[in-house]
Coordinates of C-alpha atoms and ligand atoms in Angstrom, one line a residue:
X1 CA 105.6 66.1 112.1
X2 CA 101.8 66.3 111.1
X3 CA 99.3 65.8 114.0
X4 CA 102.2 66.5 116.6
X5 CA 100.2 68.6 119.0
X6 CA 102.0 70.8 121.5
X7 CA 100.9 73.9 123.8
X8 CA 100.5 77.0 122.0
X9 CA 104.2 78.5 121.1
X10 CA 104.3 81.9 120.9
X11 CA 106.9 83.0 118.3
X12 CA 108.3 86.7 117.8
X13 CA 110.0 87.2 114.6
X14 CA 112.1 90.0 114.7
X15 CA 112.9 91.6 111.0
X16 CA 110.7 91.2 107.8
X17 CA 113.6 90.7 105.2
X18 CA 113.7 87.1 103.6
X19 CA 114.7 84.9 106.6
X20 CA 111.8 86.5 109.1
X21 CA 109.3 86.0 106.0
X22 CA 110.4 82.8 105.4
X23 CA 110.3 81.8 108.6
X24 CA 107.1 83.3 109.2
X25 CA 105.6 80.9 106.1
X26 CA 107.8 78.1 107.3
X27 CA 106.1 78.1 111.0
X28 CA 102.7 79.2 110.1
X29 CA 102.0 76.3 109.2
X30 CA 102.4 74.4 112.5
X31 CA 99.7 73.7 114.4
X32 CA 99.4 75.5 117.7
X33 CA 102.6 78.0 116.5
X34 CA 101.4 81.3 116.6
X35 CA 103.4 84.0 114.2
X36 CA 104.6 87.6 114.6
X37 CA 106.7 89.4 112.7
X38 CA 108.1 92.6 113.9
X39 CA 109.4 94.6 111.2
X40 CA 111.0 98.5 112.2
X41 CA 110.5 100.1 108.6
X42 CA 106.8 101.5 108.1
X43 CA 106.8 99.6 104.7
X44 CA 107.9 96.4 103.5
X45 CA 110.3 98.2 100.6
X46 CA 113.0 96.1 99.0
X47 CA 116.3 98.3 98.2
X48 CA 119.3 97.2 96.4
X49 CA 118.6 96.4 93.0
X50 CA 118.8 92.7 92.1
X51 CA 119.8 89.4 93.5
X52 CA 121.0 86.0 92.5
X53 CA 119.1 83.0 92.6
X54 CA 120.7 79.5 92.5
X55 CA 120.1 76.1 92.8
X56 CA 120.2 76.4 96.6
X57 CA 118.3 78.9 96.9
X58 CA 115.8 77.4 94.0
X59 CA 114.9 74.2 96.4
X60 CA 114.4 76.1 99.3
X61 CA 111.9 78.4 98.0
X62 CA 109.9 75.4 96.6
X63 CA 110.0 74.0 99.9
X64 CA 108.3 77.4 101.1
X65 CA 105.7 77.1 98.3
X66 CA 107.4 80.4 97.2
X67 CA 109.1 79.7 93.6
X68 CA 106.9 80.0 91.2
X69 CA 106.4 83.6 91.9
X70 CA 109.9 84.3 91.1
X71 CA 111.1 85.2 88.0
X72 CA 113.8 86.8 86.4
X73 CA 116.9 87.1 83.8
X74 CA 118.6 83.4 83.1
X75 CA 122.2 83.7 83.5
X76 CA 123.5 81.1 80.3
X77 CA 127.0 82.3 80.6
X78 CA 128.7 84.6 83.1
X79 CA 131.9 86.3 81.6
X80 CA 134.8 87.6 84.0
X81 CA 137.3 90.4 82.1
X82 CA 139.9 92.2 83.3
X83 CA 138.1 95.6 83.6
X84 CA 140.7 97.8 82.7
X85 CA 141.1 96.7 79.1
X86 CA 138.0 94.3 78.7
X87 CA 139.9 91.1 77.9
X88 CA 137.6 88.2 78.6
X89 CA 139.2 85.9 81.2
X90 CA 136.9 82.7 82.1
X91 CA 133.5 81.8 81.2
X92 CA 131.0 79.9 83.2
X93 CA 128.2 78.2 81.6
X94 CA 124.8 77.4 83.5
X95 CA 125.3 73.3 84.8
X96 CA 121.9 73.5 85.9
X97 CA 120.2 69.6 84.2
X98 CA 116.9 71.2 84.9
X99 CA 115.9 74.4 83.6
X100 CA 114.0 75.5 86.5
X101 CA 117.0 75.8 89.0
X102 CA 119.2 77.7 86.1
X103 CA 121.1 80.4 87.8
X104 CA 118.9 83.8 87.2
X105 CA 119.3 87.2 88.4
X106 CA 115.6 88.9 89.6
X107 CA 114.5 92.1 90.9
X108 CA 114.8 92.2 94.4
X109 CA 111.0 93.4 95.3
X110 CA 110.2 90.7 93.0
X111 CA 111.5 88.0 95.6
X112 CA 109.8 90.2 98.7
X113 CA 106.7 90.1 97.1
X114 CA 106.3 86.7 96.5
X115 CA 107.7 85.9 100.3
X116 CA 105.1 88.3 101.7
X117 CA 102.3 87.1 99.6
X118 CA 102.7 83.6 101.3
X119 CA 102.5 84.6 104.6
X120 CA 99.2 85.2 106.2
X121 CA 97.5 87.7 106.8
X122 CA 97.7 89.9 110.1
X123 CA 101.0 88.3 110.7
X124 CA 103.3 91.4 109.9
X125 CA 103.6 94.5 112.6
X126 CA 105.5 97.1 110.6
X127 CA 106.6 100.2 112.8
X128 CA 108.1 98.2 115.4
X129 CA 111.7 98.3 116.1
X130 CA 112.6 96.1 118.7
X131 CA 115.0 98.0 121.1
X132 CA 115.6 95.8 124.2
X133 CA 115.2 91.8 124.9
X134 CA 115.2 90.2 128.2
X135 CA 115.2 86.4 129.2
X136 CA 112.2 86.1 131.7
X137 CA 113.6 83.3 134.2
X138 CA 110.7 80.3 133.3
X139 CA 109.1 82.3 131.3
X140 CA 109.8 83.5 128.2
X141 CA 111.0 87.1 126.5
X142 CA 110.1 90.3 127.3
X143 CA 110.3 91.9 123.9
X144 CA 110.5 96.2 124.3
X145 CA 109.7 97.9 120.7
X146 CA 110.4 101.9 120.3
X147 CA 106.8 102.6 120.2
X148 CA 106.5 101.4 123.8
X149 CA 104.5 98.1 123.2
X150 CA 106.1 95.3 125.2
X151 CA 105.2 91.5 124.6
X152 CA 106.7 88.2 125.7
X153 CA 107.2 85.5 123.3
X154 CA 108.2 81.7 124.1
X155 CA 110.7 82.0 121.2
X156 CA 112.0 85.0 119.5
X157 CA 113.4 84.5 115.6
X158 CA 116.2 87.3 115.4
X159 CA 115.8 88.0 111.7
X160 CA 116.8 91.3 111.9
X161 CA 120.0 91.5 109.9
X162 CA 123.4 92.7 109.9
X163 CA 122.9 95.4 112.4
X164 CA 120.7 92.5 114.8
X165 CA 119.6 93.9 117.9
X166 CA 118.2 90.4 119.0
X167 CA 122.1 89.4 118.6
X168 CA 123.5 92.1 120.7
X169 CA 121.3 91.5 123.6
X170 CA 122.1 87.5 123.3
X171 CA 125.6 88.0 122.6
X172 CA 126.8 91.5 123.8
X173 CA 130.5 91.2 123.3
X174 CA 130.3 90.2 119.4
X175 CA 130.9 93.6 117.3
X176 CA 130.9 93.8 113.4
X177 CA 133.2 96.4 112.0
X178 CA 133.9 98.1 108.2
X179 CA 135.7 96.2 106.2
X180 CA 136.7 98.5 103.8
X181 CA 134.4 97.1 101.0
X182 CA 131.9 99.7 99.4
X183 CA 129.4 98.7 97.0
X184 CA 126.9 101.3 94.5
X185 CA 124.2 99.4 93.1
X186 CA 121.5 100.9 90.6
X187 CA 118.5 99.5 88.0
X188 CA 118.3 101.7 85.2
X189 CA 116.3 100.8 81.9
X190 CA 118.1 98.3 79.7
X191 CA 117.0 100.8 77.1
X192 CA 119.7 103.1 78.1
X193 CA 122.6 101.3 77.6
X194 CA 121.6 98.6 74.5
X195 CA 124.2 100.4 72.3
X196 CA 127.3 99.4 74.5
X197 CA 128.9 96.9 73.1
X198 CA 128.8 93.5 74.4
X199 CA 126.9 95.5 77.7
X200 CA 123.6 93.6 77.5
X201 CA 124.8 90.3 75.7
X202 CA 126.1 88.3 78.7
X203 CA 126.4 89.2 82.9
X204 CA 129.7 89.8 83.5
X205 CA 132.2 90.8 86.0
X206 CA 135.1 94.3 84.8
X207 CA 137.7 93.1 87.7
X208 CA 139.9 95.9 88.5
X209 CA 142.8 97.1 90.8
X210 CA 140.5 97.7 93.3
X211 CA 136.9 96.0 93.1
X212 CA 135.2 95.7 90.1
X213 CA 132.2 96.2 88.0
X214 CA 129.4 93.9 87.5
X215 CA 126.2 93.9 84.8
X216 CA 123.6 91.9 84.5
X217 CA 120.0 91.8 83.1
X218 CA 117.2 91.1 85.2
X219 CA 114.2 90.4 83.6
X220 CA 111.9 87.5 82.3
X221 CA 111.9 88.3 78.4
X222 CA 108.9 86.2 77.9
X223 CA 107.1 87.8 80.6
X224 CA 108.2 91.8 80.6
X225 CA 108.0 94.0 77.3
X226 CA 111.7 94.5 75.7
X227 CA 111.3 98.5 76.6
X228 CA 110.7 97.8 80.1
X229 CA 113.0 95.4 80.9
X230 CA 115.7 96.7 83.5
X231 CA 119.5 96.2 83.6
X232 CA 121.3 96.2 87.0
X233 CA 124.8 97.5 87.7
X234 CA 127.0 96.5 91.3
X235 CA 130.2 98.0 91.3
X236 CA 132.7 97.6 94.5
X237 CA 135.3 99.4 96.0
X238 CA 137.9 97.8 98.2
X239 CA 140.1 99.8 100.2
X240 CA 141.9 99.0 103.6
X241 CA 139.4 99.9 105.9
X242 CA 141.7 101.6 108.5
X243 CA 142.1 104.6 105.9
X244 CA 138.1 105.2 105.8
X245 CA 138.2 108.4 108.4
X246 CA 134.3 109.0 107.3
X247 CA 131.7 107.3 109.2
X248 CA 129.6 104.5 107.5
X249 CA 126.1 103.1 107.1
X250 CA 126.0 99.6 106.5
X251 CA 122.7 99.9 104.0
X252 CA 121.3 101.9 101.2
X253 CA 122.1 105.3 101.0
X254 CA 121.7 107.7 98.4
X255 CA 124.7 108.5 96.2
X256 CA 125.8 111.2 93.9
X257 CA 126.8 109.8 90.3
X258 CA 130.1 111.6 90.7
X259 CA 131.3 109.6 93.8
X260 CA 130.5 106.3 91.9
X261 CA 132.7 107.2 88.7
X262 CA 135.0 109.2 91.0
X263 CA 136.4 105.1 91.8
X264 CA 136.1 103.8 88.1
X265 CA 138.3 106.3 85.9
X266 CA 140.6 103.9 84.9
X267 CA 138.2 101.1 83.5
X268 CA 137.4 100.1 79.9
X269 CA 135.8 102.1 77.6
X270 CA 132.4 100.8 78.1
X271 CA 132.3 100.4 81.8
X272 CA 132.6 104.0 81.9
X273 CA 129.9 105.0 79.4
X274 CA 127.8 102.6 81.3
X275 CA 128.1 104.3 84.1
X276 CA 127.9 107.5 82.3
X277 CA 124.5 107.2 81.3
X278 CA 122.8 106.1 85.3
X279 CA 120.2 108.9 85.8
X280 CA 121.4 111.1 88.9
X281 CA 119.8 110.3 91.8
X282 CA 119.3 106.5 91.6
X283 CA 122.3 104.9 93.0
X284 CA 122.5 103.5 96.4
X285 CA 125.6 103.0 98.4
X286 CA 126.1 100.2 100.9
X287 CA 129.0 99.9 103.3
X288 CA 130.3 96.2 104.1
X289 CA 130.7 95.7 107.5
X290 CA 131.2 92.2 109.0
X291 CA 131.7 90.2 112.3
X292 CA 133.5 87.2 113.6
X293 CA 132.1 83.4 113.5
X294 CA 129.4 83.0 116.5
X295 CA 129.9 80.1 118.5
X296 CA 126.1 79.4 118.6
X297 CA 123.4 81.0 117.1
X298 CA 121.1 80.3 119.9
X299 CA 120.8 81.6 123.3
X300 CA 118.6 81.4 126.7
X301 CA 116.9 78.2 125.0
X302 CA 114.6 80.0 123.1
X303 CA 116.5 83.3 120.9
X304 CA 117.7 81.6 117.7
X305 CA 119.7 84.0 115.2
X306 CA 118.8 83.7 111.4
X307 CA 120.6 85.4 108.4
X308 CA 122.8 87.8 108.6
X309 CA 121.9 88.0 112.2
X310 CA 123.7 84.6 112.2
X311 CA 126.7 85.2 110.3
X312 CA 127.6 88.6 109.6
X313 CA 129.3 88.5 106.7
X314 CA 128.1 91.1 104.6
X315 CA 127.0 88.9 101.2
X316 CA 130.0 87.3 100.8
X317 CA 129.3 84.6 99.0
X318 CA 126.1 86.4 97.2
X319 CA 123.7 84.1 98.3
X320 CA 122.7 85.6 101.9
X321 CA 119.2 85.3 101.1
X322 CA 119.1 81.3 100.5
X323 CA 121.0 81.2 103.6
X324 CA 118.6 82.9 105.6
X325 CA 115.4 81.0 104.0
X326 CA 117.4 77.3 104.4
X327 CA 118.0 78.5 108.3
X328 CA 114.2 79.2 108.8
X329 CA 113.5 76.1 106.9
X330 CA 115.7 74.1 109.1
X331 CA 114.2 75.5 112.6
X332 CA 110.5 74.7 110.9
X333 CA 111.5 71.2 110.8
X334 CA 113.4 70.8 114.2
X335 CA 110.3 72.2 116.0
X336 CA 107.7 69.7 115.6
X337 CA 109.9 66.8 115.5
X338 CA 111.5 67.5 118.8
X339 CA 108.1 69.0 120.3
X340 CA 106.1 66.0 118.5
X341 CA 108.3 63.8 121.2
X342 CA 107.6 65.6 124.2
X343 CA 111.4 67.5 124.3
X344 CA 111.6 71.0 125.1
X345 CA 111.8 73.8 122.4
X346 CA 115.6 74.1 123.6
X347 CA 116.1 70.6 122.3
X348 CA 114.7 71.7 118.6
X349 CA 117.1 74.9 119.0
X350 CA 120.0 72.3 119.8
X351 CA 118.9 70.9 116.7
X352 CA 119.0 73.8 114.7
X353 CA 122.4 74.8 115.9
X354 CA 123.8 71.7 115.0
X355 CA 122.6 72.0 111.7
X356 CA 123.4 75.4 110.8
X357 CA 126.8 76.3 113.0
X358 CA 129.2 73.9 111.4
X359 CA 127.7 75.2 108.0
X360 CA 128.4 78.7 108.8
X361 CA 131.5 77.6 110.3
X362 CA 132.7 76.2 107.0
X363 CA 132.0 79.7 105.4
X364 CA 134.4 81.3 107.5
X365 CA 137.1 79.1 107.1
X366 CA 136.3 79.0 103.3
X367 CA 136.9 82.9 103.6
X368 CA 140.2 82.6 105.7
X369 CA 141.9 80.1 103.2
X370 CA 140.9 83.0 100.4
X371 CA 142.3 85.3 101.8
X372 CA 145.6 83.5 102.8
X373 CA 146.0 81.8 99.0
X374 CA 145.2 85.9 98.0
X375 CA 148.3 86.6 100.2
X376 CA 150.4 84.1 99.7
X377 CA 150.2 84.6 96.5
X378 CA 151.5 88.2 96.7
X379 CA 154.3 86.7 99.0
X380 CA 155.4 84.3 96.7
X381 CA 155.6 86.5 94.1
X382 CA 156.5 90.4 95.2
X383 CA 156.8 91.9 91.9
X384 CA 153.1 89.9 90.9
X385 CA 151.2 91.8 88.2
X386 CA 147.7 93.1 88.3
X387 CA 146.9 90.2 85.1
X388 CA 148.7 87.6 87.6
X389 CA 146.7 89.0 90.8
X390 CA 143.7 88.8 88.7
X391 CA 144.3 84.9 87.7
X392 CA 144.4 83.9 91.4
X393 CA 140.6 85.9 91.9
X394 CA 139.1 84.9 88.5
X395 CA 139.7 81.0 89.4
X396 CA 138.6 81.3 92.9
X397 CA 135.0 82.1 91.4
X398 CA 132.3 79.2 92.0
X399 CA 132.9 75.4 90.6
X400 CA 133.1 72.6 92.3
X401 CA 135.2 73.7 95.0
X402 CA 131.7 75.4 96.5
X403 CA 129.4 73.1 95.5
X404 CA 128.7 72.3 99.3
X405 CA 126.6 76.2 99.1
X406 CA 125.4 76.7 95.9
X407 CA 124.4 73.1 95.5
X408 CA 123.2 72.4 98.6
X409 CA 119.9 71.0 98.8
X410 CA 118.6 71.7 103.0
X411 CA 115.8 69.5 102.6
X412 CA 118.6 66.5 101.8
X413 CA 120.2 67.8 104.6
X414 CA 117.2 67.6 106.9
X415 CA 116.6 64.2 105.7
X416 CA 120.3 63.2 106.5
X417 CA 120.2 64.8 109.7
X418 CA 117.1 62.6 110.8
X419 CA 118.3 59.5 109.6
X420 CA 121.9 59.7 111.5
X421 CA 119.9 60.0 114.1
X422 CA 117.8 57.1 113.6
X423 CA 120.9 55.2 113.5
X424 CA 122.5 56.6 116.9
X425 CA 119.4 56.8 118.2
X426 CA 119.6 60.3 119.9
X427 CA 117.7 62.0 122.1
X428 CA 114.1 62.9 120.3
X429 CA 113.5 59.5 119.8
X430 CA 114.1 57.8 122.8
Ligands
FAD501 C1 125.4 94.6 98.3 C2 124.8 93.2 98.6 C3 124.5 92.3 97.6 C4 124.0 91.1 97.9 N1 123.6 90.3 96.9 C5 123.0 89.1 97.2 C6 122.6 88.2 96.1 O1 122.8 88.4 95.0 N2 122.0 87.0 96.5 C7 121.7 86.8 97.8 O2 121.1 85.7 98.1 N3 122.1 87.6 98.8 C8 122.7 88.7 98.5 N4 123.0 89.6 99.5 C9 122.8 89.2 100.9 C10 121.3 89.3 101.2 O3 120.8 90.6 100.9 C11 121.2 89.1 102.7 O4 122.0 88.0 103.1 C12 119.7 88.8 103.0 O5 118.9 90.0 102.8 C13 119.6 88.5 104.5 O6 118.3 88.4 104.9 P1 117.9 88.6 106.4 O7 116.4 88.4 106.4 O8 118.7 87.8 107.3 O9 118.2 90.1 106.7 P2 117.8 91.5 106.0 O10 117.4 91.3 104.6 O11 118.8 92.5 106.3 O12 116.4 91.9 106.8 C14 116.5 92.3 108.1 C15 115.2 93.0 108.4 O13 115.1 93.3 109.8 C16 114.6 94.6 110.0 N5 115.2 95.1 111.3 C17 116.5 95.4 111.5 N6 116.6 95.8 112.8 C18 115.3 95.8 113.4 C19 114.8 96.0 114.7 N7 115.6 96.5 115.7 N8 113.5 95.8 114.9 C20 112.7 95.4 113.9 N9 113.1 95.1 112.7 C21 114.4 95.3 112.4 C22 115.1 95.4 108.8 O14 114.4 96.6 108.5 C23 115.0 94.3 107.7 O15 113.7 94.4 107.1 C24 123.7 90.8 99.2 C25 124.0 91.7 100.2 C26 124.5 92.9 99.9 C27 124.9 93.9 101.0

């Protein structure tokens, strides 16, 4: 709400990945809201090759001022083939009407950098990894990092990920577990694969018996020379997780080329040359691990979870970053409006929870119904084939069924959620 004043709110944002730089831009530019970030790595450096940005996440990035930095490979058509044999199985064709929220596929450290390069300066403590959170009883939380620095902060922004530290001290009995996913992910030059055919001509998804293997370009042709353009490769391994014995990292270890193919000797021809030809030493493995739904994301009246903090689920529906942006989106708006009319922060956190936990909520239970048409499926049909198996998954891949995340537009959302409560006239403007 511009001119709203309030008292100075001290804000601790813990984790520099894109929902605690988002949010950091997002509530910077309140008046009397002053910003930390409290990142653990000693750099801010991107791993994991590329990512995928949609409509949703398109609209929330131009609401941070953030988009135009952003560039990367425009995903026309996206082909899914059954991996063993290469047979095309579905295409899906861009439905973006305006060519700036076209699907694309962009370098990872190319989204960081334009998130960090909006948020202002002196705002980012790297080398700080929070390691215990207390609610002070009227006044605040005391905030321990590793290094011994302490502070207290009116709200703290638990932006800290999968592995959240913010949400074990809120929420102590939640646990995440493996869930017997394991994903390789690599950029290699799109030099060294050009003469694969049909490699380089489309993104598309090899589904297998067991995962599957995933290509894609990521590169602005008209902005990055053709012999420096890169080409990303994903490839995931689904096993039942109670017959992993090792023990697992959730993100970004080194792997040896020989593990990767070890799980991919039965694809097509070209899937295996493709992964042939990854230089030793560049890919990265990342174990999925995941949590159940959280009733609330907020706790003590002033801890708020963003992210994957929020909902752990691992990148399930590959768009993980646009959720965490829309969440600190979201909590910039519920802040001054509540504040602007004399309410307590906890009301804006109310706010916020009532925005975002039905939303994640809906995730969930998309997830469940998955997994129980995936199932009942195999039920139904005992002897099923892996081309019948492969029907169900292929069709279960984006349309209309999921427009309500990857066309979801927060700021209508925001706008909805004011006007409803114009109309029942609730609680911030009495
Ligand atoms: C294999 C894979 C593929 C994915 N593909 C996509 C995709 O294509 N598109 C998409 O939108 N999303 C994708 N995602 C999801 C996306 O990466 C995440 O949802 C997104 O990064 C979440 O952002 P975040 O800021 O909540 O958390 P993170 O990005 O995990 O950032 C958390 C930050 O907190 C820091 N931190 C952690 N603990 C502490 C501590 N104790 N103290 C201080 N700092 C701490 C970490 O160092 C990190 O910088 C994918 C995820 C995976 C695993």
């Amino acid at each position: 709400m511009p001119g709203a004043t309030f008292p100075i709110l001290r804000v601790a944002i813990v984790g520099g990945g894109p929902g605690g730089l988002s949010s950091a831009i997002a509530l910077s530019k309140l008046p009397n809201v002053e910003v930390t970030i409290y990142e653990k790595a000693k750099e801010l450096q991107e791993i994991g090759a590329g990512i995928q940005i949609g409509y949703n996440c398109w609209k929330v990035l131009e609401l941070l001022g953030v988009g135009r930095g952003v560039r990367g490979h425009v995903q026309e058509t996206i082909i899914h083939r059954n991996g063993l044999n290469g047979k095309p199985l579905r295409e899906q064709k861009s439905t973006a009407a305006e060519p700036r929220y076209r699907g694309q596929r962009v370098r990872r450290t190319r989204l960081q950098a334009a998130l960090i390069a909006k948020v202002p300066e002196g705002v980012i403590k790297l080398r700080k990894r929070l390691i215990s959170l207390t609610n002070v009883e009227g006044g605040g939380v005391h905030l321990v990092f590793e290094d011994g620095e302490e502070v207290i902060a009116d709200l703290v922004i638990g932006g800290d990920g999968i592995r959240s530290v913010v949400r074990e001290s809120v929420f102590p009995d939640h646990a995440i577990q493996f869930t017997g996913r394991t994903i390789w992910r690599v950029i290699i030059p799109k030099s060294l694969i050009l003469d694969i055919p049909e490699m380089t001509s489309s993104t598309a998804w090899w589904h297998g018996t067991a995962g599957h293997f995933y290509n894609c370009l990521v590169d602005d042709p008209s902005e990055i020379p053709e012999d420096e353009q890169m080409f990303e490769i994903a490839v995931h391994n689904v096993v039942p997780a109670a017959t992993v014995k090792e023990k697992r990292f959730s993100w970004g270890i080194p792997a040896t080329n020989e593990r990767v193919e070890s799980h991919f000797t039965e694809y097509d021809p070209r899937v295996r040359d493709a992964l042939s030809r990854v230089p030793q030493g560049l890919w990265k493995e990342f174990s999925s691990f995941s949590g159940p739904r959280l009733k609330k994301l907020i706790a003590w009246d002033k801890v708020v979870l963003i992210g994957d903090a929020s909902h752990p689920l691992t990148g399930a529906f590959g768009s993980g970053a646009a959720f965490a942006m829309q969440d600190s989106w979201i909590l910039a708006q519920a802040i001054p409006h509540t504040l602007s009319f004399s309410q307590p922060l906890a009301s804006a956190l109310d706010i916020f929870d009532s925005i975002r936990s039905p939303y994640y909520q809906r995730m969930y239970e998309h997830l469940d119904h998955q997994g129980k048409k995936i199932q009942d499926a195999k039920t139904n049909n005992p002897q099923q084939t892996f081309e019948e198996s492969l029907d169900v998954k292929v069709k279960s891949f984006g349309g209309e069924a999921l427009s309500w995340i990857y066309q979801n537009d927060i700021q209508e959302v925001w706008e909805e959620f004011v006007r409803n409560e114009k109309e029942h006239g609730k609680q911030s403007l009495k």
